[in-house]
Tab-separated table of C-alpha atoms in Angstrom:
chain	number	residue	atom	x	y	z
Y	199	MET	CA	-8.816	-3.512	-7.387
Y	200	HIS	CA	-7.738	-0.862	-4.910
Y	201	PRO	CA	-3.940	-0.806	-4.325
Y	202	TYR	CA	-4.296	-1.776	-0.652
Y	203	GLU	CA	-6.589	-4.664	-1.539
Y	204	PHE	CA	-3.999	-5.788	-4.089
Y	205	GLN	CA	-1.361	-5.588	-1.349
Y	206	ASP	CA	-3.586	-7.823	0.832
Y	207	LEU	CA	-3.968	-10.239	-2.087
Y	208	VAL	CA	-0.172	-10.597	-2.291
Y	209	ALA	CA	0.021	-11.115	1.489
Y	210	ASP	CA	-2.676	-13.820	1.224
Y	211	LEU	CA	-0.709	-15.502	-1.552
Y	212	LEU	CA	2.508	-15.525	0.466
Y	213	LYS	CA	0.654	-17.014	3.424
Y	214	ALA	CA	-0.809	-19.747	1.202
Y	215	LEU	CA	2.702	-20.473	-0.094
Y	216	GLY	CA	3.828	-21.156	3.478
Y	217	TYR	CA	5.297	-17.812	4.538
Y	218	HIS	CA	4.431	-16.089	7.791
Y	219	ILE	CA	3.200	-12.537	7.362
Y	220	ALA	CA	4.657	-10.282	10.048
Y	221	TRP	CA	3.429	-6.937	8.777
Y	222	VAL	CA	1.306	-5.395	6.041
Y	223	SER	CA	1.603	-1.660	5.522
Y	224	PRO	CA	-1.422	0.382	6.501
Y	225	PRO	CA	-2.557	3.132	4.116
Y	226	GLY	CA	-0.038	5.943	3.842
Y	227	LYS	CA	3.734	6.148	3.437
Y	228	ASP	CA	5.409	2.773	3.880
Y	229	GLY	CA	9.117	3.510	3.476
Y	230	GLY	CA	9.325	1.330	0.365
Y	231	VAL	CA	8.112	-1.908	1.976
Y	232	ASP	CA	4.498	-3.057	1.757
Y	233	ILE	CA	4.787	-6.488	3.379
Y	234	ILE	CA	7.295	-8.185	5.655
Y	235	ALA	CA	7.216	-11.972	5.749
Y	236	HIS	CA	9.325	-14.709	7.318
Y	237	THR	CA	10.035	-18.358	6.705
Y	238	ASP	CA	9.275	-19.224	10.343
Y	239	PRO	CA	6.392	-18.167	12.607
Y	240	LEU	CA	8.566	-16.159	15.017
Y	241	GLY	CA	10.628	-14.410	12.383
Y	242	THR	CA	13.887	-15.525	13.954
Y	243	SER	CA	15.330	-17.330	10.940
Y	244	THR	CA	16.795	-15.662	7.907
Y	245	PRO	CA	15.837	-14.544	5.389
Y	246	ARG	CA	13.365	-11.779	6.115
Y	247	ILE	CA	11.271	-11.120	3.012
Y	248	LYS	CA	10.600	-7.495	2.133
Y	249	VAL	CA	7.874	-7.057	-0.449
Y	250	GLN	CA	7.022	-4.073	-2.629
Y	251	VAL	CA	3.653	-4.277	-4.400
Y	252	LYS	CA	2.726	-2.017	-7.312
Y	253	ARG	CA	-0.572	-2.034	-9.156
Y	254	VAL	CA	0.532	0.241	-11.975
Y	255	ALA	CA	0.108	0.713	-15.713
Y	256	GLN	CA	3.780	1.325	-16.578
Y	257	LYS	CA	6.655	-1.091	-16.210
Y	258	ILE	CA	8.935	-0.650	-13.214
Y	259	ASP	CA	12.156	0.951	-14.418
Y	260	LEU	CA	15.718	0.577	-13.187
Y	261	GLN	CA	15.632	3.700	-11.016
Y	262	THR	CA	12.513	2.504	-9.198
Y	263	LEU	CA	13.987	-0.970	-8.726
Y	264	ASN	CA	17.241	0.513	-7.405
Y	265	SER	CA	15.270	2.473	-4.790
Y	266	PHE	CA	13.844	-0.814	-3.534
Y	267	LEU	CA	17.208	-2.597	-3.699
Y	268	ALA	CA	18.667	0.111	-1.440
Y	269	ILE	CA	16.544	-1.134	1.472
Y	270	ILE	CA	17.326	-4.841	0.974
Y	271	ASP	CA	19.933	-5.903	3.537
Y	272	ALA	CA	22.298	-8.869	3.255
Y	273	ASP	CA	19.966	-11.163	5.248
Y	274	ASP	CA	16.856	-10.049	3.354
Y	275	VAL	CA	15.162	-11.249	0.218
Y	276	GLY	CA	13.406	-8.648	-1.893
Y	277	LEU	CA	10.203	-9.498	-3.689
Y	278	TYR	CA	8.902	-6.914	-6.139
Y	279	VAL	CA	5.394	-7.466	-7.522
Y	280	SER	CA	4.258	-5.266	-10.403
Y	281	THR	CA	1.127	-5.702	-12.492
Y	282	ALA	CA	2.786	-3.965	-15.457
Y	283	GLY	CA	6.034	-5.907	-15.248
Y	284	PHE	CA	9.568	-4.552	-15.464
Y	285	THR	CA	11.773	-2.882	-18.025
Y	286	ARG	CA	14.572	-4.896	-19.588
Y	287	ASP	CA	17.177	-2.917	-17.584
Y	288	ALA	CA	15.367	-3.638	-14.328
Y	289	GLU	CA	15.122	-7.367	-15.117
Y	290	GLU	CA	18.790	-7.525	-16.053
Y	291	THR	CA	19.844	-5.751	-12.864
Y	292	ALA	CA	17.739	-8.127	-10.769
Y	293	ARG	CA	19.320	-11.154	-12.468
Y	294	LYS	CA	22.838	-9.852	-11.874
Y	295	GLN	CA	22.423	-9.245	-8.140
Y	296	THR	CA	24.922	-11.200	-6.085
Y	297	GLY	CA	24.944	-9.504	-2.684
Y	298	ARG	CA	21.220	-8.869	-2.497
Y	299	LYS	CA	18.548	-11.384	-3.412
Y	300	ILE	CA	15.633	-10.032	-5.445
Y	301	THR	CA	12.762	-11.719	-7.247
Y	302	LEU	CA	10.560	-9.892	-9.736
Y	303	ILE	CA	6.966	-11.012	-10.196
Y	304	ASP	CA	4.842	-9.679	-13.038
Y	305	LEU	CA	1.086	-10.165	-13.425
Y	306	GLU	CA	1.425	-13.407	-15.401
Y	307	ARG	CA	3.657	-14.994	-12.744
Y	308	LEU	CA	1.391	-13.696	-9.987
Y	309	VAL	CA	-1.630	-15.369	-11.580
Y	310	ASP	CA	0.329	-18.608	-12.026
Y	311	LEU	CA	1.243	-18.553	-8.327
Y	312	TRP	CA	-2.365	-17.748	-7.397
Y	313	VAL	CA	-3.609	-20.755	-9.373
Y	314	GLU	CA	-0.933	-22.962	-7.784
Y	315	ALA	CA	-1.825	-21.855	-4.243
Y	316	TYR	CA	-5.594	-21.513	-4.715
Y	317	GLY	CA	-6.449	-24.641	-2.735
Y	318	LYS	CA	-4.540	-23.305	0.289
Y	319	LEU	CA	-6.174	-19.856	0.309
Y	320	ASP	CA	-8.909	-19.046	2.809
Y	321	ASP	CA	-12.361	-18.000	1.605
Y	322	LYS	CA	-11.721	-14.276	2.094
Y	323	ALA	CA	-8.585	-14.473	-0.040
Y	324	ARG	CA	-10.367	-16.464	-2.755
Y	325	ARG	CA	-13.017	-13.735	-2.995
Y	326	ARG	CA	-10.284	-11.219	-3.883
Y	327	LEU	CA	-9.492	-13.085	-7.105
Y	328	PRO	CA	-11.932	-15.981	-7.590
Y	329	LEU	CA	-11.131	-18.837	-9.957
Y	330	SER	CA	-13.353	-21.528	-11.444
Y	331	PRO	CA	-12.006	-24.829	-12.696
Y	332	ILE	CA	-12.521	-25.819	-16.313
Y	333	TYR	CA	-12.732	-29.506	-17.158
Y	334	PHE	CA	-11.804	-31.132	-20.469
Y	335	LEU	CA	-12.616	-34.557	-21.802
Y	336	THR	CA	-9.496	-36.500	-22.533
Y	337	PRO	CA	-9.213	-39.485	-24.821
Y	338	GLU	CA	-8.468	-42.827	-23.205
Y	339	SER	CA	-4.885	-43.924	-23.580
């Protein structure tokens, strides 16, 4: 999947989870933020959600995470999505944040969220990462 399509997939997921997408970065330099979302339709309530999306093969390290944390203000929530996950140092730093709120999402968590929100996604979003249900017979209790 092309990186910008992956970015759109994350925006679709956030929308399905009830967030309001204010901006998705066009191709080119983005200043460290790929998506801006809000909890309300007008974007007047805090927090503002700043999202960084990386479709990469190597785990996000502490230095890369710190670059993103530098643009997270007190009224923001940072959401970092990485297909390769995060180094132990990066995860530990994210957990220890007190002044800035940050959530790390690896590929496994992203897929779990996609499955959870699948029924709320529009058809275009579902085509980005289609799922098919699997049914099992269960014994009567």
